[in-house]
Amino acid sequence: MDQKSAPLADALAAIEKRPVIGFGAPGHNQGAVIPGGMKALLGKRVFHADVLTPKGLDDRTEGKLALQRAHEIAAEAWNADFCRFVTGGSTQSLHTVMASVAGLGDTILVAANAHKAERAYALATGLNAAIVPVQIDGEWDIEHGAEPQALNAALAANPTAKAFIVVSPTYYGVTSDIAALATVCHDHGIPMIVDAAWGGAFAFCEGLPDDPLTKGADAAVYSAHKTMGALAQGSVIVAKGDLIDRQRLWMAYELFETTSPSVPILATLDATRRDHALNGEQMWNGVIALAEKVRRKIAGIARCEC
C-alpha cells in the first residue's frame, strides 16, 4: 500500500475542481444556503467540504472505492487485518466492537476505569458488565491499569465471559501490560479489546509505548481526534487475528455508522494516518522532547512534583 496516498483527502480536494450538483442532502448544497452568521464564523469552504460519501467523494455505487481504499491503507499502517473509520467518536467504536463479541445476556469483562461508553452500552443492550479491578496509586490518588492476577480472578468468577476490555493508556497516561493480559484472555479462548483512545499514535513512533495490536490485542479503538489531529469525533477501529469474527464486526460497523458520515471528519482521519505513517517518528520525538523539558521545569518549581 502507498502510505503517501490519502484517497479521501484527495477526493475531497477534487470537489473544488468539479462542484457537486444534486438535489439531496446536505440541504445547504455546498453553501448555497448558509445559516445566519455561519459564513462569517466558519467560512464557506467548510460547507463546500460538507458533502456525502456517495455524492462527492465517490459515486452512488461506490465505484471509485475511495472509502474502501482508505480503510485498507489504514489497516496496513496499524498492522491490522481490519480497519474502519468512525465519525461518531470512540464511544461509537466501542459500541461497535462490543456488539461484535457479545449479545443479550452475555457477560463481558470491563476494567473498572472504563469510559462510560462501555457501561452505557452494557446497560442499554442487556449485557452483564463484570468489573475487573485496576491498580490504585495511593501516592498520587489515581487509577492505573489492570493486572493479570485480577483478570484471572475475574475470569474464574465469570467463566462464560465473551471478552475483556481494558483501558490503555489510561487518562493519566499509564499503559497496562497488554501482552500479559492478552495471554490470559487467549488461554481462556476470548478476545481482548483495548480502549486505546489516547494511544492511536503509538504505532508510529518507537519512543512511545507499544501499540496494543503488536502485543496480542485482538481489537483496539483509537480516538484520532484526541492526539493525532483529526477533527472531533474522528475514531478508528482496528482488529487482528481470528478471535473476533470480522464479518460480524463489519456488520456491527454498518449497523452503528450513520449512512451520512461527515466527509470532513473522514478526510482528516485519512490525512492524519498519512502524516503519521510518513512522519510519525519526527513529530512525536519532538513532542517527547518538549514533554521532558516541561517536566524538568515543573520539577524545579518549589512544592511541585512531576
Short mmCIF file of N, CA, C and O in Angstrom, two decimals, residues 80-195:
data_model
loop_
_atom_site.label_atom_id
_atom_site.label_comp_id
_atom_site.label_asym_id
_atom_site.label_seq_id
_atom_site.Cartn_x
_atom_site.Cartn_y
_atom_site.Cartn_z
N ALA A 80 -2.92 -4.07 10.96
CA ALA A 80 -4.16 -4.73 11.32
C ALA A 80 -4.71 -5.53 10.14
O ALA A 80 -4.32 -5.31 8.98
N ASP A 81 -5.62 -6.44 10.44
CA ASP A 81 -6.33 -7.18 9.39
C ASP A 81 -7.61 -6.47 8.97
O ASP A 81 -8.17 -6.77 7.91
N PHE A 82 -8.09 -5.58 9.83
CA PHE A 82 -9.38 -4.92 9.61
C PHE A 82 -9.27 -3.49 10.13
O PHE A 82 -8.68 -3.26 11.20
N CYS A 83 -9.82 -2.54 9.40
CA CYS A 83 -9.84 -1.15 9.87
C CYS A 83 -11.08 -0.46 9.35
O CYS A 83 -11.48 -0.66 8.19
N ARG A 84 -11.70 0.34 10.19
CA ARG A 84 -12.80 1.19 9.76
C ARG A 84 -12.67 2.56 10.43
O ARG A 84 -12.31 2.66 11.61
N PHE A 85 -12.97 3.61 9.65
CA PHE A 85 -13.03 4.96 10.18
C PHE A 85 -14.44 5.20 10.72
O PHE A 85 -15.43 4.81 10.10
N VAL A 86 -14.51 5.86 11.86
CA VAL A 86 -15.79 6.09 12.55
C VAL A 86 -15.96 7.59 12.78
O VAL A 86 -15.01 8.27 13.19
N THR A 87 -17.16 8.10 12.54
CA THR A 87 -17.41 9.54 12.69
C THR A 87 -18.23 9.87 13.92
O THR A 87 -18.60 11.02 14.11
N GLY A 88 -18.50 8.88 14.76
CA GLY A 88 -19.26 9.12 15.99
C GLY A 88 -18.41 8.99 17.24
O GLY A 88 -18.94 8.72 18.32
N GLY A 89 -17.11 9.19 17.10
CA GLY A 89 -16.22 9.12 18.24
C GLY A 89 -15.94 7.69 18.67
O GLY A 89 -16.52 6.73 18.16
N SER A 90 -15.04 7.55 19.64
CA SER A 90 -14.69 6.21 20.11
C SER A 90 -15.79 5.58 20.95
O SER A 90 -15.78 4.37 21.18
N THR A 91 -16.75 6.38 21.39
CA THR A 91 -17.94 5.79 22.01
C THR A 91 -18.63 4.87 21.01
O THR A 91 -18.95 3.72 21.31
N GLN A 92 -18.84 5.37 19.80
CA GLN A 92 -19.45 4.54 18.76
C GLN A 92 -18.56 3.36 18.41
O GLN A 92 -19.05 2.24 18.19
N SER A 93 -17.26 3.58 18.35
CA SER A 93 -16.34 2.49 18.02
C SER A 93 -16.41 1.38 19.06
O SER A 93 -16.43 0.19 18.72
N LEU A 94 -16.45 1.75 20.33
CA LEU A 94 -16.52 0.75 21.39
C LEU A 94 -17.85 -0.01 21.34
O LEU A 94 -17.88 -1.23 21.54
N HIS A 95 -18.93 0.70 21.09
CA HIS A 95 -20.23 0.03 20.96
C HIS A 95 -20.18 -0.98 19.82
O HIS A 95 -20.72 -2.09 19.93
N THR A 96 -19.53 -0.60 18.73
CA THR A 96 -19.43 -1.49 17.57
C THR A 96 -18.68 -2.76 17.90
O THR A 96 -19.12 -3.88 17.60
N VAL A 97 -17.52 -2.62 18.54
CA VAL A 97 -16.71 -3.79 18.86
C VAL A 97 -17.43 -4.67 19.89
O VAL A 97 -17.42 -5.91 19.80
N MET A 98 -18.07 -4.05 20.88
CA MET A 98 -18.80 -4.83 21.87
C MET A 98 -19.93 -5.63 21.22
O MET A 98 -20.17 -6.79 21.57
N ALA A 99 -20.61 -5.02 20.25
CA ALA A 99 -21.70 -5.72 19.57
C ALA A 99 -21.19 -6.91 18.78
O ALA A 99 -21.92 -7.88 18.55
N SER A 100 -19.92 -6.86 18.37
CA SER A 100 -19.37 -7.95 17.57
C SER A 100 -18.97 -9.16 18.40
O SER A 100 -18.75 -10.24 17.84
N VAL A 101 -18.87 -9.00 19.71
CA VAL A 101 -18.40 -10.11 20.54
C VAL A 101 -19.42 -10.62 21.55
O VAL A 101 -19.23 -11.70 22.12
N ALA A 102 -20.48 -9.87 21.82
CA ALA A 102 -21.42 -10.27 22.87
C ALA A 102 -22.83 -9.80 22.54
O ALA A 102 -23.03 -8.81 21.85
N GLY A 103 -23.80 -10.56 23.05
CA GLY A 103 -25.21 -10.24 22.84
C GLY A 103 -25.99 -10.28 24.14
O GLY A 103 -25.42 -10.44 25.23
N LEU A 104 -27.28 -10.13 24.03
CA LEU A 104 -28.18 -10.08 25.18
C LEU A 104 -27.91 -11.23 26.15
O LEU A 104 -27.88 -12.39 25.76
N GLY A 105 -27.68 -10.87 27.42
CA GLY A 105 -27.46 -11.86 28.46
C GLY A 105 -26.03 -12.34 28.61
O GLY A 105 -25.71 -13.01 29.58
N ASP A 106 -25.17 -12.01 27.64
CA ASP A 106 -23.77 -12.41 27.73
C ASP A 106 -23.02 -11.56 28.76
O ASP A 106 -23.43 -10.44 29.09
N THR A 107 -21.91 -12.10 29.23
CA THR A 107 -21.04 -11.38 30.17
C THR A 107 -19.80 -10.89 29.44
O THR A 107 -19.20 -11.63 28.64
N ILE A 108 -19.42 -9.67 29.71
CA ILE A 108 -18.19 -9.11 29.17
C ILE A 108 -17.42 -8.49 30.33
O ILE A 108 -18.01 -7.84 31.19
N LEU A 109 -16.12 -8.73 30.40
CA LEU A 109 -15.30 -8.18 31.47
C LEU A 109 -14.84 -6.78 31.07
O LEU A 109 -14.36 -6.57 29.95
N VAL A 110 -14.95 -5.84 32.01
CA VAL A 110 -14.62 -4.45 31.73
C VAL A 110 -13.76 -3.91 32.86
O VAL A 110 -14.10 -4.07 34.04
N ALA A 111 -12.64 -3.29 32.52
CA ALA A 111 -11.78 -2.69 33.54
C ALA A 111 -12.55 -1.62 34.31
O ALA A 111 -13.39 -0.90 33.74
N ALA A 112 -12.25 -1.50 35.60
CA ALA A 112 -13.01 -0.61 36.47
C ALA A 112 -12.92 0.86 36.06
O ALA A 112 -13.81 1.65 36.37
N ASN A 113 -11.86 1.23 35.35
CA ASN A 113 -11.70 2.63 34.96
C ASN A 113 -12.14 2.87 33.52
O ASN A 113 -11.69 3.80 32.87
N ALA A 114 -13.03 2.02 33.02
CA ALA A 114 -13.50 2.15 31.65
C ALA A 114 -14.32 3.42 31.46
O ALA A 114 -14.93 3.95 32.40
N HIS A 115 -14.37 3.87 30.23
CA HIS A 115 -15.18 5.03 29.83
C HIS A 115 -16.66 4.67 29.99
O HIS A 115 -17.04 3.50 29.97
N LYS A 116 -17.50 5.69 30.10
CA LYS A 116 -18.93 5.41 30.25
C LYS A 116 -19.51 4.70 29.02
O LYS A 116 -20.58 4.08 29.11
N ALA A 117 -18.81 4.76 27.88
CA ALA A 117 -19.32 4.12 26.67
C ALA A 117 -19.56 2.64 26.90
O ALA A 117 -20.58 2.09 26.45
N GLU A 118 -18.63 1.97 27.56
CA GLU A 118 -18.78 0.53 27.80
C GLU A 118 -19.94 0.23 28.73
O GLU A 118 -20.75 -0.66 28.48
N ARG A 119 -20.03 0.99 29.80
CA ARG A 119 -21.10 0.76 30.78
C ARG A 119 -22.47 1.08 30.18
O ARG A 119 -23.44 0.35 30.40
N ALA A 120 -22.54 2.18 29.44
CA ALA A 120 -23.82 2.58 28.85
C ALA A 120 -24.30 1.54 27.84
O ALA A 120 -25.49 1.21 27.78
N TYR A 121 -23.37 1.00 27.05
CA TYR A 121 -23.77 0.00 26.06
C TYR A 121 -24.26 -1.26 26.75
O TYR A 121 -25.27 -1.85 26.33
N ALA A 122 -23.57 -1.68 27.79
CA ALA A 122 -24.00 -2.87 28.52
C ALA A 122 -25.39 -2.67 29.11
O ALA A 122 -26.25 -3.56 29.04
N LEU A 123 -25.62 -1.49 29.66
CA LEU A 123 -26.92 -1.19 30.27
C LEU A 123 -28.02 -1.20 29.21
O LEU A 123 -29.10 -1.75 29.43
N ALA A 124 -27.74 -0.61 28.06
CA ALA A 124 -28.76 -0.46 27.03
C ALA A 124 -29.09 -1.76 26.33
O ALA A 124 -30.20 -1.94 25.81
N THR A 125 -28.13 -2.68 26.28
CA THR A 125 -28.31 -3.90 25.48
C THR A 125 -28.47 -5.17 26.30
O THR A 125 -28.55 -6.26 25.74
N GLY A 126 -28.49 -5.05 27.61
CA GLY A 126 -28.71 -6.23 28.44
C GLY A 126 -27.50 -7.11 28.61
O GLY A 126 -27.62 -8.31 28.87
N LEU A 127 -26.31 -6.52 28.47
CA LEU A 127 -25.08 -7.27 28.75
C LEU A 127 -24.79 -7.23 30.25
O LEU A 127 -25.13 -6.25 30.94
N ASN A 128 -24.12 -8.25 30.73
CA ASN A 128 -23.63 -8.24 32.11
C ASN A 128 -22.19 -7.76 32.08
O ASN A 128 -21.30 -8.45 31.59
N ALA A 129 -21.93 -6.55 32.57
CA ALA A 129 -20.58 -5.99 32.60
C ALA A 129 -19.95 -6.33 33.95
O ALA A 129 -20.26 -5.71 34.97
N ALA A 130 -19.08 -7.34 33.96
CA ALA A 130 -18.38 -7.73 35.18
C ALA A 130 -17.10 -6.91 35.29
O ALA A 130 -16.31 -6.84 34.34
N ILE A 131 -16.90 -6.29 36.43
CA ILE A 131 -15.80 -5.34 36.60
C ILE A 131 -14.51 -6.04 37.01
O ILE A 131 -14.49 -6.88 37.91
N VAL A 132 -13.42 -5.68 36.33
CA VAL A 132 -12.08 -6.14 36.69
C VAL A 132 -11.39 -4.99 37.43
O VAL A 132 -11.23 -3.91 36.86
N PRO A 133 -11.00 -5.18 38.69
CA PRO A 133 -10.36 -4.10 39.44
C PRO A 133 -9.07 -3.63 38.77
O PRO A 133 -8.41 -4.40 38.06
N VAL A 134 -8.72 -2.38 39.00
CA VAL A 134 -7.47 -1.84 38.47
C VAL A 134 -6.58 -1.41 39.64
O VAL A 134 -7.03 -1.28 40.78
N GLN A 135 -5.32 -1.20 39.32
CA GLN A 135 -4.38 -0.75 40.34
C GLN A 135 -4.71 0.68 40.78
O GLN A 135 -5.03 1.53 39.95
N ILE A 136 -4.60 0.91 42.08
CA ILE A 136 -4.81 2.26 42.63
C ILE A 136 -3.47 2.78 43.13
O ILE A 136 -2.82 2.14 43.96
N ASP A 137 -3.06 3.90 42.62
CA ASP A 137 -1.81 4.53 43.04
C ASP A 137 -2.11 5.43 44.23
O ASP A 137 -2.64 6.54 44.07
N GLY A 138 -1.81 4.92 45.42
CA GLY A 138 -2.14 5.67 46.63
C GLY A 138 -1.37 6.97 46.76
O GLY A 138 -1.88 7.95 47.32
N GLU A 139 -0.15 7.00 46.24
CA GLU A 139 0.67 8.21 46.37
C GLU A 139 0.07 9.36 45.57
O GLU A 139 0.03 10.50 46.03
N TRP A 140 -0.40 9.06 44.38
CA TRP A 140 -0.94 10.11 43.52
C TRP A 140 -2.46 10.13 43.51
O TRP A 140 -3.07 11.03 42.91
N ASP A 141 -3.10 9.13 44.14
CA ASP A 141 -4.55 9.03 44.19
C ASP A 141 -5.15 8.98 42.79
O ASP A 141 -6.09 9.72 42.46
N ILE A 142 -4.58 8.11 41.95
CA ILE A 142 -5.09 7.92 40.60
C ILE A 142 -5.16 6.43 40.28
O ILE A 142 -4.57 5.61 40.98
N GLU A 143 -5.89 6.11 39.22
CA GLU A 143 -6.03 4.72 38.80
C GLU A 143 -5.03 4.41 37.69
O GLU A 143 -4.76 5.26 36.83
N HIS A 144 -4.50 3.21 37.72
CA HIS A 144 -3.62 2.74 36.66
C HIS A 144 -4.32 1.61 35.89
O HIS A 144 -5.54 1.58 35.79
N GLY A 145 -3.56 0.68 35.36
CA GLY A 145 -4.14 -0.37 34.53
C GLY A 145 -4.56 -1.60 35.32
O GLY A 145 -4.48 -1.64 36.55
N ALA A 146 -5.03 -2.60 34.58
CA ALA A 146 -5.41 -3.87 35.19
C ALA A 146 -4.22 -4.82 35.20
O ALA A 146 -3.34 -4.73 34.34
N GLU A 147 -4.19 -5.73 36.18
CA GLU A 147 -3.11 -6.69 36.30
C GLU A 147 -3.60 -8.08 35.91
O GLU A 147 -4.78 -8.41 36.08
N PRO A 148 -2.71 -8.94 35.40
CA PRO A 148 -3.11 -10.30 35.01
C PRO A 148 -3.78 -11.08 36.14
O PRO A 148 -4.72 -11.84 35.89
N GLN A 149 -3.30 -10.88 37.38
CA GLN A 149 -3.90 -11.62 38.50
C GLN A 149 -5.37 -11.25 38.67
O GLN A 149 -6.21 -12.11 38.94
N ALA A 150 -5.66 -9.97 38.55
CA ALA A 150 -7.04 -9.51 38.69
C ALA A 150 -7.91 -10.05 37.56
O ALA A 150 -9.07 -10.42 37.77
N LEU A 151 -7.35 -10.10 36.35
CA LEU A 151 -8.10 -10.63 35.22
C LEU A 151 -8.35 -12.13 35.40
O LEU A 151 -9.46 -12.61 35.13
N ASN A 152 -7.35 -12.86 35.86
CA ASN A 152 -7.53 -14.29 36.12
C ASN A 152 -8.65 -14.54 37.13
O ASN A 152 -9.48 -15.44 36.96
N ALA A 153 -8.66 -13.72 38.18
CA ALA A 153 -9.69 -13.88 39.20
C ALA A 153 -11.08 -13.58 38.63
O ALA A 153 -12.06 -14.28 38.94
N ALA A 154 -11.16 -12.54 37.80
CA ALA A 154 -12.44 -12.19 37.20
C ALA A 154 -12.93 -13.28 36.26
O ALA A 154 -14.13 -13.58 36.19
N LEU A 155 -12.01 -13.92 35.53
CA LEU A 155 -12.39 -15.00 34.63
C LEU A 155 -12.82 -16.25 35.41
O LEU A 155 -13.72 -16.98 34.98
N ALA A 156 -12.18 -16.47 36.55
CA ALA A 156 -12.59 -17.60 37.39
C ALA A 156 -14.01 -17.40 37.90
O ALA A 156 -14.79 -18.36 38.01
N ALA A 157 -14.34 -16.13 38.20
CA ALA A 157 -15.69 -15.83 38.70
C ALA A 157 -16.71 -15.72 37.58
O ALA A 157 -17.92 -15.85 37.84
N ASN A 158 -16.23 -15.51 36.36
CA ASN A 158 -17.14 -15.36 35.21
C ASN A 158 -16.61 -16.20 34.04
O ASN A 158 -16.14 -15.67 33.02
N PRO A 159 -16.68 -17.51 34.16
CA PRO A 159 -16.05 -18.39 33.16
C PRO A 159 -16.68 -18.32 31.77
O PRO A 159 -16.07 -18.78 30.80
N THR A 160 -17.89 -17.76 31.66
CA THR A 160 -18.54 -17.68 30.34
C THR A 160 -18.35 -16.31 29.68
O THR A 160 -19.00 -16.02 28.67
N ALA A 161 -17.48 -15.49 30.25
CA ALA A 161 -17.26 -14.14 29.69
C ALA A 161 -16.83 -14.24 28.22
O ALA A 161 -16.07 -15.13 27.84
N LYS A 162 -17.33 -13.32 27.42
CA LYS A 162 -17.07 -13.34 25.98
C LYS A 162 -15.86 -12.54 25.56
O LYS A 162 -15.30 -12.75 24.48
N ALA A 163 -15.42 -11.59 26.40
CA ALA A 163 -14.28 -10.74 26.03
C ALA A 163 -13.88 -9.91 27.24
O ALA A 163 -14.60 -9.86 28.25
N PHE A 164 -12.74 -9.26 27.13
CA PHE A 164 -12.25 -8.35 28.18
C PHE A 164 -11.87 -7.02 27.52
O PHE A 164 -11.20 -7.00 26.49
N ILE A 165 -12.33 -5.93 28.13
CA ILE A 165 -11.99 -4.59 27.64
C ILE A 165 -11.13 -3.89 28.67
O ILE A 165 -11.52 -3.75 29.83
N VAL A 166 -9.96 -3.46 28.26
CA VAL A 166 -9.04 -2.74 29.14
C VAL A 166 -8.77 -1.35 28.57
O VAL A 166 -8.77 -1.17 27.34
N VAL A 167 -8.55 -0.38 29.44
CA VAL A 167 -8.21 0.98 29.02
C VAL A 167 -6.70 1.15 29.09
O VAL A 167 -6.11 1.03 30.16
N SER A 168 -6.07 1.38 27.96
CA SER A 168 -4.61 1.52 27.93
C SER A 168 -4.22 2.31 26.69
O SER A 168 -4.44 1.83 25.57
N PRO A 169 -3.68 3.52 26.83
CA PRO A 169 -3.30 4.16 28.08
C PRO A 169 -4.52 4.70 28.83
O PRO A 169 -5.56 4.95 28.24
N THR A 170 -4.35 4.86 30.14
CA THR A 170 -5.41 5.44 30.95
C THR A 170 -5.43 6.95 30.73
O THR A 170 -4.60 7.51 30.03
N TYR A 171 -6.38 7.60 31.35
CA TYR A 171 -6.47 9.06 31.22
C TYR A 171 -5.28 9.75 31.87
O TYR A 171 -5.04 10.94 31.63
N TYR A 172 -4.52 9.00 32.68
CA TYR A 172 -3.30 9.56 33.29
C TYR A 172 -2.05 9.15 32.53
O TYR A 172 -0.93 9.40 32.96
N GLY A 173 -2.23 8.49 31.38
CA GLY A 173 -1.09 8.17 30.54
C GLY A 173 -0.37 6.88 30.86
O GLY A 173 0.71 6.63 30.35
N VAL A 174 -0.98 6.03 31.68
CA VAL A 174 -0.33 4.78 32.09
C VAL A 174 -0.83 3.63 31.23
O VAL A 174 -2.05 3.46 31.04
N THR A 175 0.09 2.82 30.71
CA THR A 175 -0.29 1.66 29.91
C THR A 175 -0.24 0.39 30.75
O THR A 175 0.55 0.28 31.69
N SER A 176 -1.08 -0.57 30.40
CA SER A 176 -1.07 -1.88 31.06
C SER A 176 -0.11 -2.82 30.34
O SER A 176 0.37 -2.52 29.24
N ASP A 177 0.16 -3.96 30.96
CA ASP A 177 0.96 -5.00 30.34
C ASP A 177 0.05 -5.76 29.38
O ASP A 177 -0.53 -6.80 29.72
N ILE A 178 -0.10 -5.22 28.16
CA ILE A 178 -1.05 -5.77 27.20
C ILE A 178 -0.69 -7.22 26.84
O ILE A 178 -1.58 -8.08 26.73
N ALA A 179 0.59 -7.51 26.67
CA ALA A 179 1.00 -8.86 26.29
C ALA A 179 0.56 -9.89 27.35
O ALA A 179 0.03 -10.95 27.01
N ALA A 180 0.76 -9.56 28.63
CA ALA A 180 0.39 -10.49 29.70
C ALA A 180 -1.13 -10.65 29.78
O ALA A 180 -1.64 -11.76 29.95
N LEU A 181 -1.85 -9.56 29.64
CA LEU A 181 -3.32 -9.62 29.70
C LEU A 181 -3.87 -10.39 28.50
O LEU A 181 -4.82 -11.17 28.64
N ALA A 182 -3.28 -10.18 27.33
CA ALA A 182 -3.73 -10.89 26.14
C ALA A 182 -3.50 -12.40 26.28
O ALA A 182 -4.34 -13.21 25.86
N THR A 183 -2.39 -12.77 26.89
CA THR A 183 -2.11 -14.19 27.11
C THR A 183 -3.17 -14.82 28.00
O THR A 183 -3.65 -15.93 27.72
N VAL A 184 -3.56 -14.11 29.05
CA VAL A 184 -4.61 -14.62 29.94
C VAL A 184 -5.92 -14.81 29.15
O VAL A 184 -6.57 -15.86 29.25
N CYS A 185 -6.29 -13.80 28.38
CA CYS A 185 -7.52 -13.89 27.58
C CYS A 185 -7.46 -15.05 26.60
O CYS A 185 -8.40 -15.85 26.50
N HIS A 186 -6.36 -15.17 25.91
CA HIS A 186 -6.25 -16.21 24.88
C HIS A 186 -6.19 -17.60 25.48
O HIS A 186 -6.67 -18.57 24.88
N ASP A 187 -5.63 -17.72 26.68
CA ASP A 187 -5.65 -19.01 27.37
C ASP A 187 -7.07 -19.45 27.69
O ASP A 187 -7.35 -20.65 27.83
N HIS A 188 -7.97 -18.47 27.81
CA HIS A 188 -9.39 -18.76 28.07
C HIS A 188 -10.21 -18.71 26.79
O HIS A 188 -11.45 -18.84 26.84
N GLY A 189 -9.55 -18.49 25.65
CA GLY A 189 -10.24 -18.52 24.37
C GLY A 189 -11.11 -17.32 24.07
O GLY A 189 -12.04 -17.41 23.27
N ILE A 190 -10.83 -16.18 24.72
CA ILE A 190 -11.63 -14.98 24.48
C ILE A 190 -10.75 -13.84 23.97
O ILE A 190 -9.55 -13.80 24.25
N PRO A 191 -11.32 -12.90 23.22
CA PRO A 191 -10.53 -11.78 22.70
C PRO A 191 -10.35 -10.69 23.73
O PRO A 191 -11.15 -10.54 24.66
N MET A 192 -9.27 -9.93 23.56
CA MET A 192 -9.04 -8.74 24.37
C MET A 192 -9.19 -7.50 23.50
O MET A 192 -8.59 -7.39 22.43
N ILE A 193 -10.00 -6.58 23.98
CA ILE A 193 -10.27 -5.32 23.29
C ILE A 193 -9.61 -4.21 24.08
O ILE A 193 -9.79 -4.13 25.30
N VAL A 194 -8.84 -3.38 23.41
CA VAL A 194 -8.15 -2.29 24.10
C VAL A 194 -8.79 -0.96 23.74
O VAL A 194 -8.84 -0.58 22.56
N ASP A 195 -9.30 -0.28 24.75
CA ASP A 195 -9.75 1.10 24.60
C ASP A 195 -8.50 1.96 24.65
O ASP A 195 -8.06 2.40 25.70
#
